[in-house]
mmCIF file of C-alpha atoms and ligand atoms in Angstrom:
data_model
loop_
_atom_site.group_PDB
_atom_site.id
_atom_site.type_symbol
_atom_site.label_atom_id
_atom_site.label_comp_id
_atom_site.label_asym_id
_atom_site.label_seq_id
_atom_site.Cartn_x
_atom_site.Cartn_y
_atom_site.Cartn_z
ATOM 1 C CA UNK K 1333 115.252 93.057 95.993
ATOM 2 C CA UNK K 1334 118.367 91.427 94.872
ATOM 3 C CA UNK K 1335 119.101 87.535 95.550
ATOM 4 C CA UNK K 1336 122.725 86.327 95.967
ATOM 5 C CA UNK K 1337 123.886 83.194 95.180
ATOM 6 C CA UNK K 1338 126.518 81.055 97.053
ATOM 7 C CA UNK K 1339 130.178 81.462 95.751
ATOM 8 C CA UNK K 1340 130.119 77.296 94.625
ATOM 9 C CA UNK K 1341 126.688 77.933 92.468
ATOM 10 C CA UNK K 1342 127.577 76.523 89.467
ATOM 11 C CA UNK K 1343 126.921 78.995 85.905
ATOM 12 C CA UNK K 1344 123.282 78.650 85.024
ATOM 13 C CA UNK K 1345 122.517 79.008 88.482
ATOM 14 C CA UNK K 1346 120.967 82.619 88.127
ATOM 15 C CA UNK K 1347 119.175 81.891 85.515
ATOM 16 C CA UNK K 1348 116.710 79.171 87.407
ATOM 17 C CA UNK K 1349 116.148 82.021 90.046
ATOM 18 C CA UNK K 1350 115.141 84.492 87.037
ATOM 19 C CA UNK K 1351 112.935 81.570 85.666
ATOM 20 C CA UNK K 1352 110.700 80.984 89.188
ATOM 21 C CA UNK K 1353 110.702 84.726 89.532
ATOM 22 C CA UNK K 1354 108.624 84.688 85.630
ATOM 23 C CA UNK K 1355 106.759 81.846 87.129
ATOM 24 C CA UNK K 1356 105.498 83.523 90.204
ATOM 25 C CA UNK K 1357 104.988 86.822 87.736
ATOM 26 C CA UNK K 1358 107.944 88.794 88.669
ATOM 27 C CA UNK K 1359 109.876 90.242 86.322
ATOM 28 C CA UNK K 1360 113.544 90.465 87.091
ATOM 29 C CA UNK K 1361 116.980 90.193 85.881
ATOM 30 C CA UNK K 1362 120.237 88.513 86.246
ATOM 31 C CA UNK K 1363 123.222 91.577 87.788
ATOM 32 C CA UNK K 1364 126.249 92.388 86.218
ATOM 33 C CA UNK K 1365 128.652 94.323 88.768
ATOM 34 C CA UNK K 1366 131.001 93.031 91.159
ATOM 35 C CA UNK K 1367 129.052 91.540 93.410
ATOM 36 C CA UNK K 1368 132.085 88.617 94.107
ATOM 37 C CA UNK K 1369 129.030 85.928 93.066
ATOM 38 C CA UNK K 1370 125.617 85.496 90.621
ATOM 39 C CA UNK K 1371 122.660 87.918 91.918
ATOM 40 C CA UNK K 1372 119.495 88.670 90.447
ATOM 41 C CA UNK K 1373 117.394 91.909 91.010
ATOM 42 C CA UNK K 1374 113.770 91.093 91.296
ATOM 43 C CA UNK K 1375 111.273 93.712 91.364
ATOM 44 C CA UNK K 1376 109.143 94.453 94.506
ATOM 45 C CA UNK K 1377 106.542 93.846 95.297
ATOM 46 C CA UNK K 1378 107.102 90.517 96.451
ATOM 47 C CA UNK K 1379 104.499 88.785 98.006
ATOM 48 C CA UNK K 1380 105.683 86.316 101.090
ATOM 49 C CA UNK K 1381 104.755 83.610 99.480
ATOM 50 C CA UNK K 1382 107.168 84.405 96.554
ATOM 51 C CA UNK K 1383 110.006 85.302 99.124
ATOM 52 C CA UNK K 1384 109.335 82.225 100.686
ATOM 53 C CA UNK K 1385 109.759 79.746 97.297
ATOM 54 C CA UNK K 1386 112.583 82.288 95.992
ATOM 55 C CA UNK K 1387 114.630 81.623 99.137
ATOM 56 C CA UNK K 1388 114.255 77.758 99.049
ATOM 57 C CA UNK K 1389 115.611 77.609 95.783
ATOM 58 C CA UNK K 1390 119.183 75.951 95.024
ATOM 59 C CA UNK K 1391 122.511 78.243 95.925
ATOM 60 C CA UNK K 1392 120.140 81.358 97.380
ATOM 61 C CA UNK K 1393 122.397 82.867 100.064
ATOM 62 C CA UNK K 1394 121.376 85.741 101.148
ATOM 63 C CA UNK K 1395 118.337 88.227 99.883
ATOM 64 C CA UNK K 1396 119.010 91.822 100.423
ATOM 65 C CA UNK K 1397 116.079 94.886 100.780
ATOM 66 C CA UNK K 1398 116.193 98.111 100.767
ATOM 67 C CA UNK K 1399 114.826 99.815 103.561
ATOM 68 C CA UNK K 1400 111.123 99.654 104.141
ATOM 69 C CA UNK K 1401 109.817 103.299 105.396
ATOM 70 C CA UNK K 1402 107.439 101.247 107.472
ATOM 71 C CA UNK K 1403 108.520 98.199 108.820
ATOM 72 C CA UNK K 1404 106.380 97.443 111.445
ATOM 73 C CA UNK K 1405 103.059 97.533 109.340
ATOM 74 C CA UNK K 1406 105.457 95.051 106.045
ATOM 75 C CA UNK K 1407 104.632 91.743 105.609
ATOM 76 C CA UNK K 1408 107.647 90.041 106.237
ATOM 77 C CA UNK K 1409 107.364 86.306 105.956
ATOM 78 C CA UNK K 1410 103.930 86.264 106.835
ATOM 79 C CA UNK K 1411 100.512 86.753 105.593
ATOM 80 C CA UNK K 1412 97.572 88.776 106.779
ATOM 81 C CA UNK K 1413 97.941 88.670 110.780
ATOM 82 C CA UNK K 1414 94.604 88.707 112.112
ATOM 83 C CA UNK K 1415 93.455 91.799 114.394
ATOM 84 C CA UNK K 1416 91.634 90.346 117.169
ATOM 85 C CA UNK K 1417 88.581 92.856 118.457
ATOM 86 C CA UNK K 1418 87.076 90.907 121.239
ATOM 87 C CA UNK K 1419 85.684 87.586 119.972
ATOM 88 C CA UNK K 1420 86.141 88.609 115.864
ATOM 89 C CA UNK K 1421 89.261 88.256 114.199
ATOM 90 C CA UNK K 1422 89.575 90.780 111.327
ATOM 91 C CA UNK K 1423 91.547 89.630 108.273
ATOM 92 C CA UNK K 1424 91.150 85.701 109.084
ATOM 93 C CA UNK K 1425 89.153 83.508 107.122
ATOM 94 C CA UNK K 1426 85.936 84.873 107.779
ATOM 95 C CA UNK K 1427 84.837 88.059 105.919
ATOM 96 C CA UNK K 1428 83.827 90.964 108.436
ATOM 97 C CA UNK K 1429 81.201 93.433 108.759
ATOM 98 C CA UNK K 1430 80.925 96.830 110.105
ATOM 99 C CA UNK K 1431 77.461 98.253 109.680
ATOM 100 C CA UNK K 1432 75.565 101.456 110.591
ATOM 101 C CA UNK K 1433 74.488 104.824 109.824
ATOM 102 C CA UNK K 1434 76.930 107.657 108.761
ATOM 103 C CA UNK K 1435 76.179 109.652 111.673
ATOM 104 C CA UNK K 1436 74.212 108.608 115.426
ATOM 105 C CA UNK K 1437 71.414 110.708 115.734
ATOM 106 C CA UNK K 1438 69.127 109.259 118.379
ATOM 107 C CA UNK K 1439 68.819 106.220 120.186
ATOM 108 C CA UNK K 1440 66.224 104.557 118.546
ATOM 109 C CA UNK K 1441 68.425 105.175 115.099
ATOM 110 C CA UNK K 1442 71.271 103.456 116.598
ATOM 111 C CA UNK K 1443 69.093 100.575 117.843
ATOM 112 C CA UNK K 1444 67.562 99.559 114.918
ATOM 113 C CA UNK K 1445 70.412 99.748 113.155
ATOM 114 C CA UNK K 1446 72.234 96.882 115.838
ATOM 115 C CA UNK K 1447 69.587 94.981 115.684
ATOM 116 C CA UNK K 1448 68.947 94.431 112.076
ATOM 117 C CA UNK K 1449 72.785 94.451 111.390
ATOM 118 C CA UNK K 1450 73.520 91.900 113.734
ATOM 119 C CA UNK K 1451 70.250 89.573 112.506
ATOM 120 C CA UNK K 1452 72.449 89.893 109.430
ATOM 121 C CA UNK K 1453 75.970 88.635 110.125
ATOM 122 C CA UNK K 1454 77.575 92.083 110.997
ATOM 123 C CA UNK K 1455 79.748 92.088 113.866
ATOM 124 C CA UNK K 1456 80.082 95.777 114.359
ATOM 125 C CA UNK K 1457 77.962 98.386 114.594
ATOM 126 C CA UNK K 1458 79.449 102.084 113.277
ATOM 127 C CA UNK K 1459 78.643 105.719 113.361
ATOM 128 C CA UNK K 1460 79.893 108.497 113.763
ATOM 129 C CA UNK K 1461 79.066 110.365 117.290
ATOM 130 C CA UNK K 1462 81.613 113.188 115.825
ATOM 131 C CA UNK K 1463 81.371 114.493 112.423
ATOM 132 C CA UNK K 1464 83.993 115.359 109.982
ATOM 133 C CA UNK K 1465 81.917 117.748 107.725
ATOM 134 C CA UNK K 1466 82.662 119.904 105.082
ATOM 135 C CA UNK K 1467 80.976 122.911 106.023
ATOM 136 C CA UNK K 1468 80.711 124.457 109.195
ATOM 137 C CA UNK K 1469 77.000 124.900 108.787
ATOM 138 C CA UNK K 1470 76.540 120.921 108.349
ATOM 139 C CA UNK K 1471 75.785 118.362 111.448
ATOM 140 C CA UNK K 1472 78.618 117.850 113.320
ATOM 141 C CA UNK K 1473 77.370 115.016 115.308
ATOM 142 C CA UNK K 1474 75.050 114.458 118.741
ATOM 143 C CA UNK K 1475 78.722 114.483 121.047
ATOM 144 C CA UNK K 1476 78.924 112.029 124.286
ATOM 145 C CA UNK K 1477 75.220 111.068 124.296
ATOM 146 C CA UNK K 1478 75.902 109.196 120.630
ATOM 147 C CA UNK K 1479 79.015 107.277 122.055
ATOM 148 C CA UNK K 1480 76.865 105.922 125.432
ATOM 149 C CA UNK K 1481 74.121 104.721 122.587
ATOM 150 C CA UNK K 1482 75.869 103.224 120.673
ATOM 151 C CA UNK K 1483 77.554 100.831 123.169
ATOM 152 C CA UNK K 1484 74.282 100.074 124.747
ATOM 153 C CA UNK K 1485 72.664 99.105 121.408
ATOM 154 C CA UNK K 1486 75.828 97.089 120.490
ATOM 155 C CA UNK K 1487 75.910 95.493 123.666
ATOM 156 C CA UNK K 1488 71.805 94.640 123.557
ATOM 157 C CA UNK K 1489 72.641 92.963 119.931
ATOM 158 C CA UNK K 1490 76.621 91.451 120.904
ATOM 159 C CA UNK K 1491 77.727 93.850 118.267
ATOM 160 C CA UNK K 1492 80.928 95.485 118.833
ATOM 161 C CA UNK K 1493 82.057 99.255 118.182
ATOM 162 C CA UNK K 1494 83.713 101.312 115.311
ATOM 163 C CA UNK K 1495 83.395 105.138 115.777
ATOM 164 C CA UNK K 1496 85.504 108.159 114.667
ATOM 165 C CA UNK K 1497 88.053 110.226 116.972
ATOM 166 C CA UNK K 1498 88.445 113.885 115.329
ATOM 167 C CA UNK K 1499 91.208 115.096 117.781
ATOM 168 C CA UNK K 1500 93.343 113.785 120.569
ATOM 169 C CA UNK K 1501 90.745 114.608 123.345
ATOM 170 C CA UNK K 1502 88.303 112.870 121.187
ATOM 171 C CA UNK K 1503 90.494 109.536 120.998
ATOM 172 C CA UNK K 1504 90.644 109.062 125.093
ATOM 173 C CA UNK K 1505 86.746 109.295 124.975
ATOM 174 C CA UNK K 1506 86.019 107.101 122.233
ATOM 175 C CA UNK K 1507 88.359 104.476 123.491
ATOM 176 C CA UNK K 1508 86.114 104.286 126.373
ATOM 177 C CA UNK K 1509 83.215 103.881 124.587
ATOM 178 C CA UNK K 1510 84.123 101.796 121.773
ATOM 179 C CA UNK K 1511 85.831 98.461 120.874
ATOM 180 C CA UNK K 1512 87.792 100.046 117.703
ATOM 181 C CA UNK K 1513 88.860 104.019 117.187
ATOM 182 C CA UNK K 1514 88.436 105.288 113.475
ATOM 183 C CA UNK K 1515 90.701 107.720 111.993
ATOM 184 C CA UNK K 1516 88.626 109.427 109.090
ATOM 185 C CA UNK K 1517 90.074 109.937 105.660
ATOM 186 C CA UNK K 1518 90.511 113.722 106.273
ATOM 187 C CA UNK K 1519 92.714 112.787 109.119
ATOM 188 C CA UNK K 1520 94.558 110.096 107.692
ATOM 189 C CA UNK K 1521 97.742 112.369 108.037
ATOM 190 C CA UNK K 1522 97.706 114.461 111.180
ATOM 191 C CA UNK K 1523 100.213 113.057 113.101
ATOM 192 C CA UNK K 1524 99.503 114.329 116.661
ATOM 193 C CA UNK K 1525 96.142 112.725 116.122
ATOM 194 C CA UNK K 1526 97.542 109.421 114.800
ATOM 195 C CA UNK K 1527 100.517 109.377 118.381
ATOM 196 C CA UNK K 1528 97.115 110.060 120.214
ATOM 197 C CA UNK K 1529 94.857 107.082 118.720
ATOM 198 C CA UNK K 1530 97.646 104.714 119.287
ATOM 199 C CA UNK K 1531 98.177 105.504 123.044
ATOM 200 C CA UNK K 1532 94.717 104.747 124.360
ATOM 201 C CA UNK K 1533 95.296 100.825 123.826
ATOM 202 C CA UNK K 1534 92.606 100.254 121.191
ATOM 203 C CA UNK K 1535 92.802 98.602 117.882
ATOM 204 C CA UNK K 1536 92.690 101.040 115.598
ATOM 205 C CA UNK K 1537 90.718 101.683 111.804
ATOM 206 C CA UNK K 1538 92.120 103.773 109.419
ATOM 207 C CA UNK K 1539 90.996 104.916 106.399
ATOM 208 C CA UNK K 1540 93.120 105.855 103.509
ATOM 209 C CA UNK K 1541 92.855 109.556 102.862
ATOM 210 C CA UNK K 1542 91.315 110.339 99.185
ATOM 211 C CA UNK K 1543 94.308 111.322 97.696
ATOM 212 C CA UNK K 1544 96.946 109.358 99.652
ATOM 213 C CA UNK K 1545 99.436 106.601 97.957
ATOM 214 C CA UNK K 1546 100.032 103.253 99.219
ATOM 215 C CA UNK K 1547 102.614 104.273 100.883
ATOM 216 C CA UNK K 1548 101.440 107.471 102.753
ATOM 217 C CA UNK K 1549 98.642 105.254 103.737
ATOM 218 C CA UNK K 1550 101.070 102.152 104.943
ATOM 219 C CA UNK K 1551 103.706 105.352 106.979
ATOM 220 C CA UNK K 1552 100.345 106.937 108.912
ATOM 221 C CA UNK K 1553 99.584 102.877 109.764
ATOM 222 C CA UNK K 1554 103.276 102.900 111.133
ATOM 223 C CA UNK K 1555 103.002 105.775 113.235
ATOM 224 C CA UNK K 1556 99.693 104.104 114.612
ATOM 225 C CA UNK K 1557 102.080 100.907 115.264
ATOM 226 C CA UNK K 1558 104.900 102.619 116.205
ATOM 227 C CA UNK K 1559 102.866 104.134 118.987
ATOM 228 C CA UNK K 1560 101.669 101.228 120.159
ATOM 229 C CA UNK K 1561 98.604 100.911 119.015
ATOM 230 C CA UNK K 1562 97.443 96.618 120.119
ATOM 231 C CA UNK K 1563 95.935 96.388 115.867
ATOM 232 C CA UNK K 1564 95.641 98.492 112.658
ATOM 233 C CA UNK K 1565 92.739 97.593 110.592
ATOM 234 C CA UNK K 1566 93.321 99.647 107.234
ATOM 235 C CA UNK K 1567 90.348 100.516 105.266
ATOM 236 C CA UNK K 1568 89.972 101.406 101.192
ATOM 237 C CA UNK K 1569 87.404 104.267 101.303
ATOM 238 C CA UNK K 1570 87.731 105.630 97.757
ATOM 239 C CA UNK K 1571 90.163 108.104 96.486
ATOM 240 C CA UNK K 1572 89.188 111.535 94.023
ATOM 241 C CA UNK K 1573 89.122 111.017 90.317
ATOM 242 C CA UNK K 1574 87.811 113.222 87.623
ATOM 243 C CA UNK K 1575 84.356 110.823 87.589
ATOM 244 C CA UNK K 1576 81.250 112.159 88.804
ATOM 245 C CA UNK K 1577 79.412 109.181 88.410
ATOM 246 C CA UNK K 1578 80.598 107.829 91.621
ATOM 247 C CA UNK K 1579 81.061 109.688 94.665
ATOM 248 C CA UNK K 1580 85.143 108.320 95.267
ATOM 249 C CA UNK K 1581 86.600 106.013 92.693
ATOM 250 C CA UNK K 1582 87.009 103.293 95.373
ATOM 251 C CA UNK K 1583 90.383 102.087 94.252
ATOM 252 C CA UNK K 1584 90.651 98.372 94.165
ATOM 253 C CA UNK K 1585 94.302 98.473 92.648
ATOM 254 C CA UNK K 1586 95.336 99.898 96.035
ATOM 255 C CA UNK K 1587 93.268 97.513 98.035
ATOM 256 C CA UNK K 1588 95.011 94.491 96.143
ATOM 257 C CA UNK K 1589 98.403 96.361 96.533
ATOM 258 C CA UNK K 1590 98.301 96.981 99.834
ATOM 259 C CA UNK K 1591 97.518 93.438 100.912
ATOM 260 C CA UNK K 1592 100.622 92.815 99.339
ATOM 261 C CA UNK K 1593 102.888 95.241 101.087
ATOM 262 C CA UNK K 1594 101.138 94.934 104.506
ATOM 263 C CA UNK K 1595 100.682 92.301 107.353
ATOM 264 C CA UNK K 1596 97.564 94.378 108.499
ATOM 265 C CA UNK K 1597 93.945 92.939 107.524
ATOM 266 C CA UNK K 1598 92.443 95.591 104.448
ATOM 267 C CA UNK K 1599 88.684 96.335 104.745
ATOM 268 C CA UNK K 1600 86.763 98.425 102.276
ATOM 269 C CA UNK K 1601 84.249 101.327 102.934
ATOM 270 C CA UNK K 1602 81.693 100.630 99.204
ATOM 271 C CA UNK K 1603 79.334 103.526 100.757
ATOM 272 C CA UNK K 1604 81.293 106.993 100.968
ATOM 273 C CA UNK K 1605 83.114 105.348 97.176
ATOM 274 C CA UNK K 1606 79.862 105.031 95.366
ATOM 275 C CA UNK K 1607 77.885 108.084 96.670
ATOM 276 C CA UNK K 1608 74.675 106.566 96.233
ATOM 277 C CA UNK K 1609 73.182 103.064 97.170
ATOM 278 C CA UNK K 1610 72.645 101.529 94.083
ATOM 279 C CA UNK K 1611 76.303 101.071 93.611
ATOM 280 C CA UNK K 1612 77.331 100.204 97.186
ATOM 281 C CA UNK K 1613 76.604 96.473 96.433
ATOM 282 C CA UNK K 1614 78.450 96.025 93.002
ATOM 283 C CA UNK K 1615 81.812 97.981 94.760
ATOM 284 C CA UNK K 1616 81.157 95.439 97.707
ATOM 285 C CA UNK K 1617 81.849 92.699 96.054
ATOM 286 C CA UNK K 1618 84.394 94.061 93.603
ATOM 287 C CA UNK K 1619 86.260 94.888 96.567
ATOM 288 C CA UNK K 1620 85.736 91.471 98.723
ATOM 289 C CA UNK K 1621 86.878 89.904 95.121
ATOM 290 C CA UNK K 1622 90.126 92.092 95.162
ATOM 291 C CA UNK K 1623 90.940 90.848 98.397
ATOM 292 C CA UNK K 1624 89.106 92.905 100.917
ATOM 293 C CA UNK K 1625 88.949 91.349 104.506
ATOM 294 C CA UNK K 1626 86.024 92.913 105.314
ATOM 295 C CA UNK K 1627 83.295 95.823 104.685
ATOM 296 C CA UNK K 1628 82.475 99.137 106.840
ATOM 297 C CA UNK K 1629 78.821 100.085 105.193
ATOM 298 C CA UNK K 1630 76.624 102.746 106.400
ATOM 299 C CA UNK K 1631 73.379 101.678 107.097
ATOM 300 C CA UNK K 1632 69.979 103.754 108.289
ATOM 301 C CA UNK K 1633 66.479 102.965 108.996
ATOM 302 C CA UNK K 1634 65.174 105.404 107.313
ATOM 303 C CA UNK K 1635 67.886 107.146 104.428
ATOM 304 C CA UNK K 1636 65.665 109.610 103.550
ATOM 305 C CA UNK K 1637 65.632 111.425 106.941
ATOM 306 C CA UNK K 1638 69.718 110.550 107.751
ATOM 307 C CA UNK K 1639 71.384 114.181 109.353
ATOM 308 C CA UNK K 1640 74.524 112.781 106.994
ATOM 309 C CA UNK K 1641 75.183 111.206 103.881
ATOM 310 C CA UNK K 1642 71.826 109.460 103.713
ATOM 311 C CA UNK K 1643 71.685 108.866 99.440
ATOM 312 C CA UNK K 1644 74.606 106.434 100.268
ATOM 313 C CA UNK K 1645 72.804 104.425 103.019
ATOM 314 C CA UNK K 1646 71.621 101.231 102.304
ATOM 315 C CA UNK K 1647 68.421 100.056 103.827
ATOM 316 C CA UNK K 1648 68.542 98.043 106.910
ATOM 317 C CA UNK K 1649 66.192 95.761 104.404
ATOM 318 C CA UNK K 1650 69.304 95.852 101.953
ATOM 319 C CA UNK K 1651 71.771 94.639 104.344
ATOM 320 C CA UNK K 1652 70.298 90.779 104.142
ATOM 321 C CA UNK K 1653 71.448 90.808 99.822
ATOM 322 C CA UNK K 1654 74.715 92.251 100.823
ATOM 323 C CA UNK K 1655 75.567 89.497 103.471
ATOM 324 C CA UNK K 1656 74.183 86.927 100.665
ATOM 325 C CA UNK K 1657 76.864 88.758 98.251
ATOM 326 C CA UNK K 1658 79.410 88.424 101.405
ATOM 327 C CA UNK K 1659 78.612 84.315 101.623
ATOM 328 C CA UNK K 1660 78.817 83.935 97.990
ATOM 329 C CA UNK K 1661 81.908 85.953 96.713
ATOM 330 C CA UNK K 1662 83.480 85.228 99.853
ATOM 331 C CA UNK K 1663 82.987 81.153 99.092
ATOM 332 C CA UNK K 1664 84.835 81.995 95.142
ATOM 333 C CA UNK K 1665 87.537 83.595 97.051
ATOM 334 C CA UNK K 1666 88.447 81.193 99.628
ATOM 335 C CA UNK K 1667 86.454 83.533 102.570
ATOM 336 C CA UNK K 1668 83.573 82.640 104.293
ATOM 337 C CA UNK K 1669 80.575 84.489 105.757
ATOM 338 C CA UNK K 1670 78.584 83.487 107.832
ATOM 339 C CA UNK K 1671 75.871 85.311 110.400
ATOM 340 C CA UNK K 1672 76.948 86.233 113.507
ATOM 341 C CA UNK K 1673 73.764 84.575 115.247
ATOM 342 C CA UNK K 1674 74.754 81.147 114.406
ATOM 343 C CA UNK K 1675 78.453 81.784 115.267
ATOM 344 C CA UNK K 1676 77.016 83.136 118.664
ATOM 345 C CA UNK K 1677 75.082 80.142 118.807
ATOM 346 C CA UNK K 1678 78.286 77.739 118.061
ATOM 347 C CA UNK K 1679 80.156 79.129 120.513
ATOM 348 C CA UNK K 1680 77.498 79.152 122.901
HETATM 349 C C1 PEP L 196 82.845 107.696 108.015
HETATM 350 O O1 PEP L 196 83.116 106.513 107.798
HETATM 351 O O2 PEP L 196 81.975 108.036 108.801
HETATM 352 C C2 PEP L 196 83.574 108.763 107.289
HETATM 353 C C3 PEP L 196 83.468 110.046 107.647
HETATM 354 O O3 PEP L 196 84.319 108.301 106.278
HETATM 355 P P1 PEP L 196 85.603 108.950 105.553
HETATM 356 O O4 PEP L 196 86.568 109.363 106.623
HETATM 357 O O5 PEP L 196 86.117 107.799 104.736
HETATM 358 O O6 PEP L 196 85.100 110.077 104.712
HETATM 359 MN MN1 MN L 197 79.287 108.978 105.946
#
């Protein structure tokens, strides 16, 4: 980004700019060239706020950037812009939850799974109806009968819906269903699939592939906006390292860069990073300290059983110390948390 300075500011000028640039922690440098007056190149990022105190300053004429290769999904002049999913705002004050199992296998599952993660704060209930599996051979999800439960149990608890579209079919049927459409990580690229989620007039929740940059990540959000998608919820899911400790190496670096670079709210998915439960609560808060807006857990009443992915689910018992973790890290970060219950009750 380069700042240009008025033709009357007087020598010395440049120099304050380069001075509240090292203040706000952004290292830059006063031009030479012919550039007919004093200008400064300051590195990008630059967070709105910055942009905001670097353009008050005295002489500042005119700021020039290159190009963003997604504009609609840059933060401008503005912070996080809320997504609003029926009576939840994602990426506001208040931290948000998504909670449920990996995959809907029966009814019961699904209701149990509402019910205790609305008694604890949650305001969504997820799983997957369609599976994106590895192998063939694996589960591949109950089909129509797992979308139709899960809005009924949602609706029983005032929970509201986050499920996965796998193909363009998929996203006109899950829209009906559900209040948000998930892109998977595997996904996270295929365009045709990414013009399709944005027609049927849902907010959408997309997770970063595991090996995508920033900016792959922030260009599949702007095809989603671009296409008219009503919200983009973006959400940190873990990206392949060498470590086999951990499932994913859920990358908090990206999570904090990306709410710099992005208007659009930034949840995290702790489960499918850690691989196993004991480490979905530590990567929950290390991610709501980085900045997350929110967390997408998975969730089942009885792990041991789950069709998918059941060493990562929490208990339904566990999800009470993760919305304590949600209050309290939340509260150090300027978030709150607070159970969905009472805010029903508030609101009436
Ligand atoms: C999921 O959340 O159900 C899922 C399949 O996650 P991911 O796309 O991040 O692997
Ligand atoms: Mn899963």
């Amino acid at each position: 980004m380069i700042v240009l300075l008025d033709r009357n500011a007087p020598e010395g000028a440049a120099q304050q700019v380069v001075a509240a640039a090292s203040r706000l922690g952004l290292p830059s440098r006063r031009l030479g060239g012919d550039w007919g007056r004093q200008a400064v190149e300051v590195e990008e990022p630059v967070p709105p706020r910055a942009l905001r105190i670097l353009r008050s300053l005295p002489h500042v004429e005119e700021i020039l950037r290159a190009p963003s290769s997604y504009p609609l999904a840059a933060s401008e002049a503005e912070e996080t812009r809320p997504v609003r999913v029926g009576d939840v705002e994602v990426g506001g004050r208040e931290l948000v939850l998504m909670a449920g199992p990996c995959a809907v296998e029966s009814e019961e599952q699904v209701e149990e799974a509402a019910r205790v993660a609305a008694r604890e704060g949650a305001s969504f209930l997820r799983g997957g109806a369609y599976k994106p599996r590895t192998r063939p051979g694996d589960f591949q999800g109950v089909g129509p009968e797992g979308l139709r439960w899960l809005r009924a149990a949602a609706d029983r608890h005032g929970l509201l819906v986050v499920t996965e579209a796998l193909d363009e079919a998929g996203c006109i049927e899950v829209a009906e269903w559900a209040d948000v459409v998930q892109i998977g990580a595997r996904t996270m690229q295929a365009t045709s699939l990414l013009k399709a989620a944005a027609r049927v007039g849902r907010p959408v929740l997309l997770k970063r592939a595991m090996s995508a940059t920033v900016e792959e990540w922030l260009s599949a959000a702007e095809y989603l906006l671009e296409g008219g998608a009503p919200g983009v919820i973006l959400c940190e899911r873990g990206s392949r390292s060498f470590e086999t400790a951990t499932r994913f190496s859920l990358d908090v670096g990206a999570l904090a860069a990306a709410k710099l670079r992005t208007h659009l709210p930034v949840i995290a998915d702790p489960s499918h990073a850690a691989g196993r439960r004991a480490l979905v609560l530590p990567l929950a808060r290390a991610a709501l300290a980085a900045g997350a807006d929110g967390l997408l857990v998975e969730a089942h009443p009885d792990p041991a059983c789950a069709r998918c992915d059941g060493p990562q689910a929490l208990l339904l018992d566990d999800l009470s110390a993760l919305a304590q973790d949600m209050a309290k890290v939340g509260a150090a970060v300027g978030r709150s948390f607070s159970s969905r219950r009472s805010r029903l009750a508030v609101g009436g």
